[in-house]
N, CA and C of each residue as an Amber inpcrd file, in Angstrom:
protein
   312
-182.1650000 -42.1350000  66.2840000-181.0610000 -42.5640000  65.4710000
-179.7540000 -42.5650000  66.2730000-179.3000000 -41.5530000  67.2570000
-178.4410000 -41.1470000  68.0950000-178.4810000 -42.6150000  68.6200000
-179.7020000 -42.7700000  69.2910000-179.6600000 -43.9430000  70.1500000
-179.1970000 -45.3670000  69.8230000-179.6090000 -45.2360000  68.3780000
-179.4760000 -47.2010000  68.2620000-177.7610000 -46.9150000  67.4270000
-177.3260000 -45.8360000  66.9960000-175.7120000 -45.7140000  66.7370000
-174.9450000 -45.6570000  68.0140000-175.1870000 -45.4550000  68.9210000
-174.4910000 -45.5150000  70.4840000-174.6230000 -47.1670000  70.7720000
-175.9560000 -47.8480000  70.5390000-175.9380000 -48.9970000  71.4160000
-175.5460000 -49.6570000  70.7170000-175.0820000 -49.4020000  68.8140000
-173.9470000 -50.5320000  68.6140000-172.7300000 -49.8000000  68.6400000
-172.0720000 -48.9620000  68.7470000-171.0080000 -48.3770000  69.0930000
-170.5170000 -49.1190000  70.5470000-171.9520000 -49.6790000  71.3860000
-171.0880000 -49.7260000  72.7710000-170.8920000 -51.2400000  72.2350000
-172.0600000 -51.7870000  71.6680000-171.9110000 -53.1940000  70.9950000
-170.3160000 -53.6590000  70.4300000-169.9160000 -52.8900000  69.7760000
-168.5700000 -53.0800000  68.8490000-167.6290000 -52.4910000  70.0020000
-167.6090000 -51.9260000  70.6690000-166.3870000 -51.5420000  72.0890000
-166.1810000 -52.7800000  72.9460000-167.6500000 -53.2390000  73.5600000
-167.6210000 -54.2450000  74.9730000-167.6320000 -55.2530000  74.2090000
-167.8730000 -55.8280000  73.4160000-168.3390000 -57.3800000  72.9330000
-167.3600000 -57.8010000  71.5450000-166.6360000 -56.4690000  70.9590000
-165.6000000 -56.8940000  69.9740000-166.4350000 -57.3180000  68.6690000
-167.5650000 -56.5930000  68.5250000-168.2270000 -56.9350000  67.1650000
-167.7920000 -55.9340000  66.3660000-167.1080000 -56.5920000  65.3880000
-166.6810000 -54.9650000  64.5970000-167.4180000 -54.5780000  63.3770000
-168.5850000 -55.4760000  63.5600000-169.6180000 -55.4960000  61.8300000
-170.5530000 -54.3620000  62.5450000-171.4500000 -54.3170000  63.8690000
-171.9490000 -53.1160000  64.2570000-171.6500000 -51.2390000  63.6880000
-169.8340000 -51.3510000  63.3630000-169.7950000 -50.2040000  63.5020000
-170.2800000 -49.7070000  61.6010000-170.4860000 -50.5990000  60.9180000
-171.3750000 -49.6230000  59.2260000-172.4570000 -49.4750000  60.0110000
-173.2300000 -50.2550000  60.7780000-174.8900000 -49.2020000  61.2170000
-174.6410000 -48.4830000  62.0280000-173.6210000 -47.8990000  62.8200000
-173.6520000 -47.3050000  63.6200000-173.2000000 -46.0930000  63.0300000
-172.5730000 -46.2220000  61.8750000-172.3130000 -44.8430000  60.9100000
-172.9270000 -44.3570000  60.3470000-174.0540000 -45.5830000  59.7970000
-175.2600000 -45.1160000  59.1300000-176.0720000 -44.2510000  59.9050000
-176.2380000 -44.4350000  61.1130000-177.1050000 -44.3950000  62.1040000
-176.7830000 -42.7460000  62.4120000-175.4670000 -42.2010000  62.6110000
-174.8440000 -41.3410000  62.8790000-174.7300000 -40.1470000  61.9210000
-175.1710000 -40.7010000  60.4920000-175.1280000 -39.6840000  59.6470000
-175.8410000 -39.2970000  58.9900000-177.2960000 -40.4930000  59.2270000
-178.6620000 -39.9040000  59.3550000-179.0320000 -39.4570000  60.1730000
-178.8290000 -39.5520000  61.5840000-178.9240000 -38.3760000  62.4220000
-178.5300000 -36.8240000  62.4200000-177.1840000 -36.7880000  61.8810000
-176.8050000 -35.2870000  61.0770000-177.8670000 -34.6400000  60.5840000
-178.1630000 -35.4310000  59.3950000-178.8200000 -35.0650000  58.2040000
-179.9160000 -34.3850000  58.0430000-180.8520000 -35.2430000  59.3920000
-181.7950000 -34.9450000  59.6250000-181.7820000 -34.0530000  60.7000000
-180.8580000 -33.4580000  61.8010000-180.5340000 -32.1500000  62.1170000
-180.6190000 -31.2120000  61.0510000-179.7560000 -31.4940000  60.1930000
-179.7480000 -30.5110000  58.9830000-181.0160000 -29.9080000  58.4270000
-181.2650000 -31.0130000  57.8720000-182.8680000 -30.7660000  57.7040000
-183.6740000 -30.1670000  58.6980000-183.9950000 -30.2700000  59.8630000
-185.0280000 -29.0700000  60.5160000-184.5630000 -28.1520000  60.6250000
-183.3970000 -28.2120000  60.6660000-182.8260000 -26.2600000  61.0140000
-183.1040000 -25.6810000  59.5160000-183.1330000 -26.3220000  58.6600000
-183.2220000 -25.7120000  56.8160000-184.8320000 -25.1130000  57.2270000
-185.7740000 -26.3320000  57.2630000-187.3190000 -26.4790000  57.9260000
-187.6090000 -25.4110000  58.7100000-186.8000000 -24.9630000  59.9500000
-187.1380000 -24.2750000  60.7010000-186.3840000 -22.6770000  60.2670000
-185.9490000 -22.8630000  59.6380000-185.1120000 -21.2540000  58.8570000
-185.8950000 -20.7290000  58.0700000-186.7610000 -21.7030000  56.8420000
-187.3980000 -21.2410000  56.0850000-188.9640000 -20.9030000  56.5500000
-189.3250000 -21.5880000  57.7400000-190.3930000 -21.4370000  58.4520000
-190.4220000 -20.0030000  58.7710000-189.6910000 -19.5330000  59.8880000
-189.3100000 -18.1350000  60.4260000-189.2750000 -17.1370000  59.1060000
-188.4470000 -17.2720000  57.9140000-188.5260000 -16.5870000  56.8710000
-189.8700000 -15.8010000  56.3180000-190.6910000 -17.2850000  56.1280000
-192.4220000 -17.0540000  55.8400000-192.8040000 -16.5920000  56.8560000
-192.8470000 -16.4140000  58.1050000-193.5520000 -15.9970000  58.8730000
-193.6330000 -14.1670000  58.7930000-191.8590000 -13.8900000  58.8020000
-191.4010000 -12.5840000  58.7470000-192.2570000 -12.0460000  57.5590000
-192.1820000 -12.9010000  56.2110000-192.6390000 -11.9740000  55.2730000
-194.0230000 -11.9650000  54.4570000-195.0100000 -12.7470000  56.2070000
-196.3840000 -12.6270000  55.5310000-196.9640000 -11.3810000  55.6580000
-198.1330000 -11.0480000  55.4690000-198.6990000  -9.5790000  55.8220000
-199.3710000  -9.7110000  57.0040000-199.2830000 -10.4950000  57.6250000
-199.6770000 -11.0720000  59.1240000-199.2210000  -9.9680000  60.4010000
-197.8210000  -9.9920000  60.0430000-196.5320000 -10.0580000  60.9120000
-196.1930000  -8.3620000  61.1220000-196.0380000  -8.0440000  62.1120000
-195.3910000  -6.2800000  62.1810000-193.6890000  -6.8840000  61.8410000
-193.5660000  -5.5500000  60.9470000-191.8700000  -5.9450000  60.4650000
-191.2490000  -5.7650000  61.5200000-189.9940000  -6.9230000  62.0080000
-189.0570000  -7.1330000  62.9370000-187.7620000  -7.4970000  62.2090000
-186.6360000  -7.1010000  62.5070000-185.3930000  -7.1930000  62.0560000
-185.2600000  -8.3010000  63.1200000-184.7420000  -9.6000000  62.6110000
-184.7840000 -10.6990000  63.1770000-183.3600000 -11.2730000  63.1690000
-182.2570000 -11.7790000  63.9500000-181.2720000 -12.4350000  63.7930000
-181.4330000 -14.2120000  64.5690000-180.3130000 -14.8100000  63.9960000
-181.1790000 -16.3900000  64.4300000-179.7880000 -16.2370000  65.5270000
-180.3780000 -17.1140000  66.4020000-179.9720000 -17.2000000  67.6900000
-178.5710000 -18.2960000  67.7410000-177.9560000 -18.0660000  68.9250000
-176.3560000 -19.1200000  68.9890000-176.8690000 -20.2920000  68.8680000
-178.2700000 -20.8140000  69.3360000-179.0030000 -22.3490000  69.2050000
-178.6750000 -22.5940000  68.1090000-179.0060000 -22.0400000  67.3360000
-178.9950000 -22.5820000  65.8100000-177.6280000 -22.9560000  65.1940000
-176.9350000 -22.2130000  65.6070000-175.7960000 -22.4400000  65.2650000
-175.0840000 -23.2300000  65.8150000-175.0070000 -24.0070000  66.9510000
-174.8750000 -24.7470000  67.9400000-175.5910000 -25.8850000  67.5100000
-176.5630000 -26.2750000  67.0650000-177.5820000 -27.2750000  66.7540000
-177.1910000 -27.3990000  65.2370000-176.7370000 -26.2000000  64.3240000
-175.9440000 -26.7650000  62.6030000-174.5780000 -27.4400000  63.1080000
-174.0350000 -27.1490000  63.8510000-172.6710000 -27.6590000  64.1820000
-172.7270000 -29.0820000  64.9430000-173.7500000 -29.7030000  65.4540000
-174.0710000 -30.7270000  66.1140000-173.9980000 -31.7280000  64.7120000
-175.2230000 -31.2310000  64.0810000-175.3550000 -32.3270000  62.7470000
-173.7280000 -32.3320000  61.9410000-173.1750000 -31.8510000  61.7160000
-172.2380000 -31.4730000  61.4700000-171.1370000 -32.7770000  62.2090000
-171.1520000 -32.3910000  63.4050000-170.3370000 -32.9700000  64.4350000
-170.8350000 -34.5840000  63.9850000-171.9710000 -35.0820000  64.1320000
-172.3720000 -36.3280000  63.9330000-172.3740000 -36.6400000  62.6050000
-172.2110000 -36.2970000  61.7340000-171.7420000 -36.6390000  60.1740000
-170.4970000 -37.0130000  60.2860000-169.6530000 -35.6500000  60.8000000
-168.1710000 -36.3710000  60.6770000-167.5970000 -37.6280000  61.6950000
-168.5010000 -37.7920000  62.4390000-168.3310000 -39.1220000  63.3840000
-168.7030000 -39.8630000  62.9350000-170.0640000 -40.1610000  61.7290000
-170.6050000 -41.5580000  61.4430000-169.1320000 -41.9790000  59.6980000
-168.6420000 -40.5820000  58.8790000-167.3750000 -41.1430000  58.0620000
-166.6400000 -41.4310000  58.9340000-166.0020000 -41.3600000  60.3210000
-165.2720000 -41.9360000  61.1370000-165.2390000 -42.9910000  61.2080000
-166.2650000 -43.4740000  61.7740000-166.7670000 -44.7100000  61.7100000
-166.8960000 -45.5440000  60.7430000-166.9380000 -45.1790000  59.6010000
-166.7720000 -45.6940000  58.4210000-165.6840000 -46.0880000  58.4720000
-164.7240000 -45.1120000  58.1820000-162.8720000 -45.4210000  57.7520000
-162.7580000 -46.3640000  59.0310000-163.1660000 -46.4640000  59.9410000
-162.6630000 -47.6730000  60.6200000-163.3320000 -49.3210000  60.7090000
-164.7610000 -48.9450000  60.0210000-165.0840000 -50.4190000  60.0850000
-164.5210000 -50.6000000  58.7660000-163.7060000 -49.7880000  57.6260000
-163.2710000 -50.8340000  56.7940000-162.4880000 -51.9010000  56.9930000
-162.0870000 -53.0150000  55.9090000-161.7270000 -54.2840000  56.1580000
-159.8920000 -53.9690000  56.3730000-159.2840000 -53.0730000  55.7820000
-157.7460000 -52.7830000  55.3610000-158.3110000 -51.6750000  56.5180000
-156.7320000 -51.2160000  56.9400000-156.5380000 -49.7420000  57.6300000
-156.0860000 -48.8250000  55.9750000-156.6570000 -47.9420000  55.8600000
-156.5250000 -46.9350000  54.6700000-154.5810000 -46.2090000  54.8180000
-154.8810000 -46.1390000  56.2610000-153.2720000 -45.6740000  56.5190000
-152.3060000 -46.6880000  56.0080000-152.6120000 -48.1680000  55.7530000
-151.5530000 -49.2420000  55.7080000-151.2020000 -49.4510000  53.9810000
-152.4660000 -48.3450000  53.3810000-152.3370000 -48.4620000  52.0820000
-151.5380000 -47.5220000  51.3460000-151.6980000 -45.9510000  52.3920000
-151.2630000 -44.7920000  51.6510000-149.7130000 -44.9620000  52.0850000
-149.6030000 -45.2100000  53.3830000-148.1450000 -45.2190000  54.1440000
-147.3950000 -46.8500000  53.6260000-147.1010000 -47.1220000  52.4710000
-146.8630000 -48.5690000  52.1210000-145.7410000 -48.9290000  52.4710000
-145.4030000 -49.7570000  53.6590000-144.0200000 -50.4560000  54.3680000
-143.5130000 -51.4390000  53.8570000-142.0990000 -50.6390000  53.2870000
-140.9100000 -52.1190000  52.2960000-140.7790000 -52.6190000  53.6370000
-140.0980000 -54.1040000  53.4900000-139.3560000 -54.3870000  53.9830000
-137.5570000 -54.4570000  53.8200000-137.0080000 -54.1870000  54.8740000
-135.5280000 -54.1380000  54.6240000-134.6610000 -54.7520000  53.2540000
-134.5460000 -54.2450000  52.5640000-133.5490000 -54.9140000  51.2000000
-132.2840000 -55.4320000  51.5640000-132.0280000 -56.4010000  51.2500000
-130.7700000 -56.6980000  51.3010000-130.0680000 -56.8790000  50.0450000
């Protein structure tokens, strides 16, 4: 997903296509998401493992990866709404910041 949101990201930079950048947001924030999702996957995995009768009890803490890897998806969510607010058609700033012109 990373991949095909980069190669229209470079699409909409070098070639001036500016319709690339909604899939490339899309692209960017299903990639998050689905970060999100295995670390949930892989949290609750470790959980069951700890509390089968399998397992000798271990006091377990999750590692800086993880946290480093929630903050990634994270990071790529808020880059693919980036990407959003800019492939819209208006600049959002030109709406909130509304410029009179000089009165006479």
């Amino acid at each position: 997903m990373m991949i095909l949101g980069s190669m229209c990201i470079t699409m909409a930079l070098s070639k001036g296509v500016e319709f690339l950048l909604k899939p490339a947001s899309f692209f960017f924030i299903l990639a998050g998401v689905l970060v999100l999702i295995s670390l949930e996957v892989f949290r609750q995995s470790v959980y069951a493992l700890l509390s089968s009768d399998h397992t000798v009890p271990l006091h377990h803490e999750f590692s800086w990866s993880v946290a480093c890897a929630g903050a990634a998806g994270a990071v790529l969510i808020f880059g693919g709404v980036c990407f959003i607010i800019l492939s819209l058609p208006t600049s959002p700033w030109e709406k909130c910041l509304h410029k009179d012109g000089p009165e006479s």
